[in-house]
């Protein structure tokens, strides 16, 4: 048995609504993670600015840019090449008249390995993403990076076991979920944080792979025609191991750089011997292709 070791890192920080300041902060933290030995570094969802989906505002479409030549993606390509690290880069994509919540996967030599577009688009108070984003059309993908074959999905995708399973079936050795989640404007008493963590810990354990979730922190206030709306993002970014155990976790308030090391060959051996992929019955799962559970 070999010993393919990889060091992964999750970043967590508060965003202002100044793109250059946020990208500067992301770069500073990526450099700090690299100094801690990180090979693959996850930045949170839509880190260029505030989580603008709190409100439906026409002017916020101006935040979108085309994938090709995207300035933040290009900057992170240069950084990834300089440091020899892998960086998934989340951004608001404009594609002619379509818009996507997208992520570009940058390999350790600065190569852009391709794009994933968020598949599951939420729509509720404070998280009004259907106003801005078309449902992603890429399907669930894996990316062969220098250090590991990785699966990357985005925020609301993390609540769906089908997405995690689809990526691991395609060979993903580690799952990555950049996120923006916090308080619920319609219900101050609702705190989804522990639920959020447990669901993803389940994906890690059920698929026998490590999993990383990167969330933002801080209170963000957005002006709307109906007055102000605000969300306090609850951080709690974490790294889970292949049995779903929490290996590293940030708190709800502080900027953080989490780092963990995994032996991918050892985990692969465990995944294969545990039997959950040997004993699958895809012929019995056709009900998953329905919305209403009908089998007729």
Tab-separated table of C-alpha atoms in Angstrom:
chain	number	residue	atom	x	y	z
A	1	UNK	CA	0.000	0.000	0.000
A	2	UNK	CA	1.255	3.464	-0.887
A	3	UNK	CA	0.987	6.545	1.240
A	4	UNK	CA	-0.542	9.286	-0.880
A	5	UNK	CA	-0.720	12.106	1.660
A	6	UNK	CA	-2.645	15.330	1.068
A	7	UNK	CA	-3.004	18.391	3.261
A	8	UNK	CA	-6.305	20.225	2.847
A	9	UNK	CA	-7.378	23.593	4.202
A	10	UNK	CA	-10.609	25.505	4.747
A	11	UNK	CA	-10.730	29.291	4.994
A	12	UNK	CA	-13.356	31.302	6.898
A	13	UNK	CA	-13.676	35.077	6.922
A	14	UNK	CA	-16.063	38.019	6.953
A	15	UNK	CA	-16.702	39.776	3.633
A	16	UNK	CA	-17.112	43.479	3.034
A	17	UNK	CA	-18.847	44.570	-0.171
A	18	UNK	CA	-15.570	45.658	-1.747
A	19	UNK	CA	-14.393	43.108	-4.304
A	20	UNK	CA	-10.707	44.027	-4.243
A	21	UNK	CA	-10.567	44.027	-0.428
A	22	UNK	CA	-12.223	40.599	-0.275
A	23	UNK	CA	-9.973	39.080	-2.929
A	24	UNK	CA	-6.946	40.565	-1.135
A	25	UNK	CA	-8.119	38.944	2.094
A	26	UNK	CA	-8.680	35.609	0.356
A	27	UNK	CA	-5.165	35.769	-1.086
A	28	UNK	CA	-3.660	36.590	2.325
A	29	UNK	CA	-5.404	33.577	3.864
A	30	UNK	CA	-4.472	31.276	0.966
A	31	UNK	CA	-0.837	32.262	1.490
A	32	UNK	CA	-1.156	31.588	5.224
A	33	UNK	CA	-2.727	28.168	4.557
A	34	UNK	CA	0.117	27.356	2.177
A	35	UNK	CA	2.597	28.214	4.935
A	36	UNK	CA	0.806	25.640	7.096
A	37	UNK	CA	1.499	23.036	4.418
A	38	UNK	CA	-1.843	23.031	2.572
A	39	UNK	CA	-2.043	21.495	-0.908
A	40	UNK	CA	-5.759	22.147	-1.614
A	41	UNK	CA	-7.366	25.296	-0.190
A	42	UNK	CA	-11.119	25.973	-0.102
A	43	UNK	CA	-12.436	29.560	-0.100
A	44	UNK	CA	-16.082	30.252	0.804
A	45	UNK	CA	-18.955	30.741	-1.658
A	46	UNK	CA	-19.250	34.054	-3.572
A	47	UNK	CA	-16.399	35.580	-1.552
A	48	UNK	CA	-16.035	38.632	-3.836
A	49	UNK	CA	-18.713	40.507	-1.901
A	50	UNK	CA	-21.733	40.361	0.337
A	51	UNK	CA	-24.076	37.420	-0.093
A	52	UNK	CA	-26.342	39.539	-2.306
A	53	UNK	CA	-29.109	36.909	-2.612
A	54	UNK	CA	-30.674	38.220	0.616
A	55	UNK	CA	-32.704	40.533	-1.637
A	56	UNK	CA	-34.057	40.650	-5.175
A	57	UNK	CA	-32.377	43.654	-6.725
A	58	UNK	CA	-32.039	44.235	-10.445
A	59	UNK	CA	-28.786	46.153	-10.017
A	60	UNK	CA	-27.105	43.158	-8.410
A	61	UNK	CA	-26.946	41.416	-11.796
A	62	UNK	CA	-24.068	43.819	-12.505
A	63	UNK	CA	-21.985	41.695	-10.098
A	64	UNK	CA	-21.894	38.845	-12.633
A	65	UNK	CA	-19.010	38.413	-15.064
A	66	UNK	CA	-18.251	35.911	-17.827
A	67	UNK	CA	-16.162	32.865	-16.919
A	68	UNK	CA	-13.580	33.490	-19.639
A	69	UNK	CA	-11.185	36.181	-18.521
A	70	UNK	CA	-12.801	36.542	-15.089
A	71	UNK	CA	-10.378	38.754	-13.114
A	72	UNK	CA	-10.681	36.886	-9.802
A	73	UNK	CA	-10.268	33.494	-11.457
A	74	UNK	CA	-7.194	34.767	-13.318
A	75	UNK	CA	-5.705	36.187	-10.133
A	76	UNK	CA	-6.242	32.892	-8.312
A	77	UNK	CA	-4.672	31.017	-11.245
A	78	UNK	CA	-1.508	33.084	-10.783
A	79	UNK	CA	-1.578	32.513	-7.027
A	80	UNK	CA	-2.157	28.756	-7.379
A	81	UNK	CA	0.777	28.512	-9.791
A	82	UNK	CA	3.065	30.582	-7.549
A	83	UNK	CA	2.305	28.487	-4.450
A	84	UNK	CA	1.743	25.147	-6.238
A	85	UNK	CA	-1.666	24.698	-4.582
A	86	UNK	CA	-5.147	23.774	-5.812
A	87	UNK	CA	-7.854	26.458	-5.358
A	88	UNK	CA	-11.567	26.117	-6.222
A	89	UNK	CA	-12.766	29.669	-7.028
A	90	UNK	CA	-16.444	30.579	-6.541
A	91	UNK	CA	-17.975	33.393	-8.617
A	92	UNK	CA	-21.222	34.805	-10.067
A	93	UNK	CA	-21.129	33.808	-13.733
A	94	UNK	CA	-22.783	35.599	-16.652
A	95	UNK	CA	-23.190	33.416	-19.752
A	96	UNK	CA	-24.959	35.504	-22.395
A	97	UNK	CA	-28.457	35.829	-20.898
A	98	UNK	CA	-27.999	33.057	-18.347
A	99	UNK	CA	-26.481	33.402	-14.887
A	100	UNK	CA	-24.942	30.722	-12.693
A	101	UNK	CA	-23.527	30.258	-9.221
A	102	UNK	CA	-20.268	28.769	-10.457
A	103	UNK	CA	-16.871	27.518	-9.364
A	104	UNK	CA	-13.669	27.117	-11.362
A	105	UNK	CA	-11.176	24.496	-10.189
A	106	UNK	CA	-7.584	25.747	-10.421
A	107	UNK	CA	-4.835	23.121	-10.370
A	108	UNK	CA	-1.443	23.515	-8.698
A	109	UNK	CA	0.223	24.646	-11.937
A	110	UNK	CA	-2.370	27.383	-12.477
A	111	UNK	CA	-4.362	25.417	-15.064
A	112	UNK	CA	-8.120	25.930	-14.996
A	113	UNK	CA	-9.500	22.378	-14.905
A	114	UNK	CA	-13.058	23.455	-15.663
A	115	UNK	CA	-16.317	24.700	-14.260
A	116	UNK	CA	-19.069	23.390	-12.022
A	117	UNK	CA	-22.402	25.250	-11.895
A	118	UNK	CA	-24.540	24.912	-8.764
A	119	UNK	CA	-27.301	22.392	-9.408
A	120	UNK	CA	-29.725	22.962	-6.523
A	121	UNK	CA	-30.898	26.576	-6.290
A	122	UNK	CA	-32.637	27.592	-3.048
A	123	UNK	CA	-35.463	30.074	-2.739
A	124	UNK	CA	-36.592	31.302	0.658
A	125	UNK	CA	-36.416	34.397	2.863
A	126	UNK	CA	-32.829	35.639	2.889
A	127	UNK	CA	-31.658	33.073	0.321
A	128	UNK	CA	-33.442	34.176	-2.853
A	129	UNK	CA	-31.086	32.567	-5.327
A	130	UNK	CA	-33.712	31.638	-7.922
A	131	UNK	CA	-33.994	35.348	-8.779
A	132	UNK	CA	-30.345	35.393	-9.878
A	133	UNK	CA	-29.245	31.911	-10.896
A	134	UNK	CA	-30.307	29.429	-13.529
A	135	UNK	CA	-30.095	25.822	-12.327
A	136	UNK	CA	-26.637	24.519	-13.187
A	137	UNK	CA	-26.312	22.395	-16.316
A	138	UNK	CA	-22.866	20.831	-15.821
A	139	UNK	CA	-23.996	17.863	-13.767
A	140	UNK	CA	-21.889	16.698	-10.839
A	141	UNK	CA	-18.229	16.552	-11.754
A	142	UNK	CA	-14.884	15.419	-10.416
A	143	UNK	CA	-11.563	17.068	-11.155
A	144	UNK	CA	-8.197	15.324	-11.314
A	145	UNK	CA	-5.852	17.717	-9.534
A	146	UNK	CA	-2.163	17.254	-8.794
A	147	UNK	CA	-2.909	15.990	-5.290
A	148	UNK	CA	-6.253	14.177	-5.486
A	149	UNK	CA	-9.362	13.610	-7.534
A	150	UNK	CA	-11.868	16.005	-5.970
A	151	UNK	CA	-15.596	16.634	-6.104
A	152	UNK	CA	-16.773	20.224	-5.671
A	153	UNK	CA	-20.370	21.337	-5.161
A	154	UNK	CA	-21.865	24.524	-3.729
A	155	UNK	CA	-23.847	25.385	-0.581
A	156	UNK	CA	-27.448	24.133	-1.016
A	157	UNK	CA	-26.023	21.141	-2.939
A	158	UNK	CA	-24.562	20.015	0.390
A	159	UNK	CA	-28.012	19.016	1.697
A	160	UNK	CA	-28.473	16.391	-1.052
A	161	UNK	CA	-26.947	12.932	-0.522
A	162	UNK	CA	-27.421	12.206	-4.221
A	163	UNK	CA	-24.877	14.919	-5.127
A	164	UNK	CA	-22.222	13.565	-2.763
A	165	UNK	CA	-22.801	9.991	-3.945
A	166	UNK	CA	-22.682	11.022	-7.625
A	167	UNK	CA	-19.290	12.668	-7.147
A	168	UNK	CA	-17.802	9.759	-5.199
A	169	UNK	CA	-19.156	7.250	-7.740
A	170	UNK	CA	-17.131	9.169	-10.334
A	171	UNK	CA	-14.010	8.749	-8.234
A	172	UNK	CA	-13.946	11.800	-5.970
A	173	UNK	CA	-11.552	11.158	-3.081
A	174	UNK	CA	-12.449	14.337	-1.160
A	175	UNK	CA	-15.609	16.484	-1.271
A	176	UNK	CA	-15.535	20.293	-1.101
A	177	UNK	CA	-18.501	22.580	-0.343
A	178	UNK	CA	-18.059	26.374	-0.356
A	179	UNK	CA	-21.005	27.885	1.503
A	180	UNK	CA	-22.879	30.994	2.646
A	181	UNK	CA	-25.322	30.137	5.429
A	182	UNK	CA	-26.470	31.784	8.617
A	183	UNK	CA	-29.522	33.155	10.362
A	184	UNK	CA	-33.027	32.920	8.888
A	185	UNK	CA	-34.624	36.379	8.540
A	186	UNK	CA	-38.155	34.949	8.908
A	187	UNK	CA	-37.392	33.026	12.121
A	188	UNK	CA	-34.847	34.351	14.614
A	189	UNK	CA	-35.137	31.171	16.660
A	190	UNK	CA	-34.071	28.885	13.818
A	191	UNK	CA	-30.405	27.878	13.923
A	192	UNK	CA	-29.567	25.285	11.284
A	193	UNK	CA	-25.872	25.066	12.147
A	194	UNK	CA	-25.780	21.652	13.824
A	195	UNK	CA	-28.190	20.178	11.273
A	196	UNK	CA	-25.979	21.581	8.492
A	197	UNK	CA	-22.885	19.935	9.934
A	198	UNK	CA	-24.514	16.581	10.652
A	199	UNK	CA	-25.881	16.226	7.114
A	200	UNK	CA	-22.418	16.687	5.618
A	201	UNK	CA	-20.786	14.473	8.211
A	202	UNK	CA	-23.242	11.845	6.992
A	203	UNK	CA	-22.085	12.327	3.395
A	204	UNK	CA	-18.467	11.839	4.484
A	205	UNK	CA	-19.306	8.703	6.459
A	206	UNK	CA	-21.701	7.198	3.904
A	207	UNK	CA	-19.155	7.633	1.102
A	208	UNK	CA	-16.034	7.031	3.206
A	209	UNK	CA	-14.289	10.216	2.047
A	210	UNK	CA	-13.063	13.364	3.780
A	211	UNK	CA	-15.263	16.442	3.328
A	212	UNK	CA	-14.594	20.185	3.675
A	213	UNK	CA	-17.138	22.972	4.184
A	214	UNK	CA	-16.141	26.653	4.084
A	215	UNK	CA	-18.639	29.229	5.373
A	216	UNK	CA	-18.430	32.973	5.926
A	217	UNK	CA	-18.862	34.887	9.186
A	218	UNK	CA	-20.160	38.341	10.113
A	219	UNK	CA	-23.388	40.299	9.844
A	220	UNK	CA	-24.359	41.561	6.392
A	221	UNK	CA	-27.074	44.170	5.839
A	222	UNK	CA	-28.650	44.625	2.397
A	223	UNK	CA	-30.902	47.565	1.480
A	224	UNK	CA	-34.144	46.643	-0.271
A	225	UNK	CA	-37.256	48.493	-1.406
A	226	UNK	CA	-38.970	47.051	1.693
A	227	UNK	CA	-36.252	48.237	4.075
A	228	UNK	CA	-33.139	46.496	5.350
A	229	UNK	CA	-32.586	42.761	5.531
A	230	UNK	CA	-29.742	41.138	7.432
A	231	UNK	CA	-28.132	37.760	7.959
A	232	UNK	CA	-25.533	36.817	10.545
A	233	UNK	CA	-23.442	34.068	8.991
A	234	UNK	CA	-22.556	31.337	11.440
A	235	UNK	CA	-19.150	30.165	10.243
A	236	UNK	CA	-18.471	26.764	11.839
A	237	UNK	CA	-16.454	25.786	8.779
A	238	UNK	CA	-15.090	22.293	9.238
A	239	UNK	CA	-13.126	19.353	7.918
A	240	UNK	CA	-14.631	15.889	8.385
A	241	UNK	CA	-12.774	12.610	8.043
A	242	UNK	CA	-13.933	9.491	6.182
A	243	UNK	CA	-16.139	8.190	8.995
A	244	UNK	CA	-17.837	11.572	9.334
A	245	UNK	CA	-15.758	12.557	12.362
A	246	UNK	CA	-14.943	16.253	12.786
A	247	UNK	CA	-11.190	16.654	12.389
A	248	UNK	CA	-11.037	20.465	12.532
A	249	UNK	CA	-13.696	23.112	13.133
A	250	UNK	CA	-13.888	26.892	13.283
A	251	UNK	CA	-16.214	28.852	15.550
A	252	UNK	CA	-19.070	31.197	14.631
A	253	UNK	CA	-17.170	34.471	15.029
A	254	UNK	CA	-13.516	34.290	14.064
A	255	UNK	CA	-11.488	34.270	10.885
A	256	UNK	CA	-9.967	30.823	10.536
A	257	UNK	CA	-7.556	28.647	8.585
A	258	UNK	CA	-8.243	24.961	9.229
A	259	UNK	CA	-5.743	22.336	8.113
A	260	UNK	CA	-5.871	18.524	8.105
A	261	UNK	CA	-3.777	15.785	6.546
A	262	UNK	CA	-5.217	12.611	5.031
A	263	UNK	CA	-3.677	9.414	3.705
A	264	UNK	CA	-5.702	8.876	0.531
A	265	UNK	CA	-4.411	5.350	-0.086
A	266	UNK	CA	-5.322	4.242	3.421
A	267	UNK	CA	-8.795	5.786	3.061
A	268	UNK	CA	-9.253	4.154	-0.355
A	269	UNK	CA	-8.483	0.761	1.162
A	270	UNK	CA	-11.020	1.409	3.934
A	271	UNK	CA	-13.655	2.587	1.412
A	272	UNK	CA	-13.233	-0.515	-0.733
A	273	UNK	CA	-13.221	-2.968	2.156
A	274	UNK	CA	-16.223	-1.395	3.931
A	275	UNK	CA	-18.486	-2.758	1.202
A	276	UNK	CA	-20.917	0.121	0.681
A	277	UNK	CA	-19.875	0.459	-2.953
A	278	UNK	CA	-19.673	-3.304	-3.527
A	279	UNK	CA	-23.203	-3.879	-2.217
A	280	UNK	CA	-25.002	-1.032	-3.946
A	281	UNK	CA	-28.149	-1.954	-5.946
A	282	UNK	CA	-28.532	0.684	-8.680
A	283	UNK	CA	-31.253	-1.455	-10.299
A	284	UNK	CA	-33.436	-0.784	-7.235
A	285	UNK	CA	-32.841	2.970	-7.096
A	286	UNK	CA	-35.030	4.029	-10.034
A	287	UNK	CA	-37.397	5.739	-7.584
A	288	UNK	CA	-34.633	8.338	-7.129
A	289	UNK	CA	-35.321	9.488	-10.687
A	290	UNK	CA	-38.814	10.608	-9.648
A	291	UNK	CA	-40.050	13.592	-7.662
A	292	UNK	CA	-43.113	11.929	-6.141
A	293	UNK	CA	-41.685	8.484	-5.362
A	294	UNK	CA	-43.935	6.742	-7.836
A	295	UNK	CA	-42.725	3.380	-9.086
A	296	UNK	CA	-45.453	2.754	-11.652
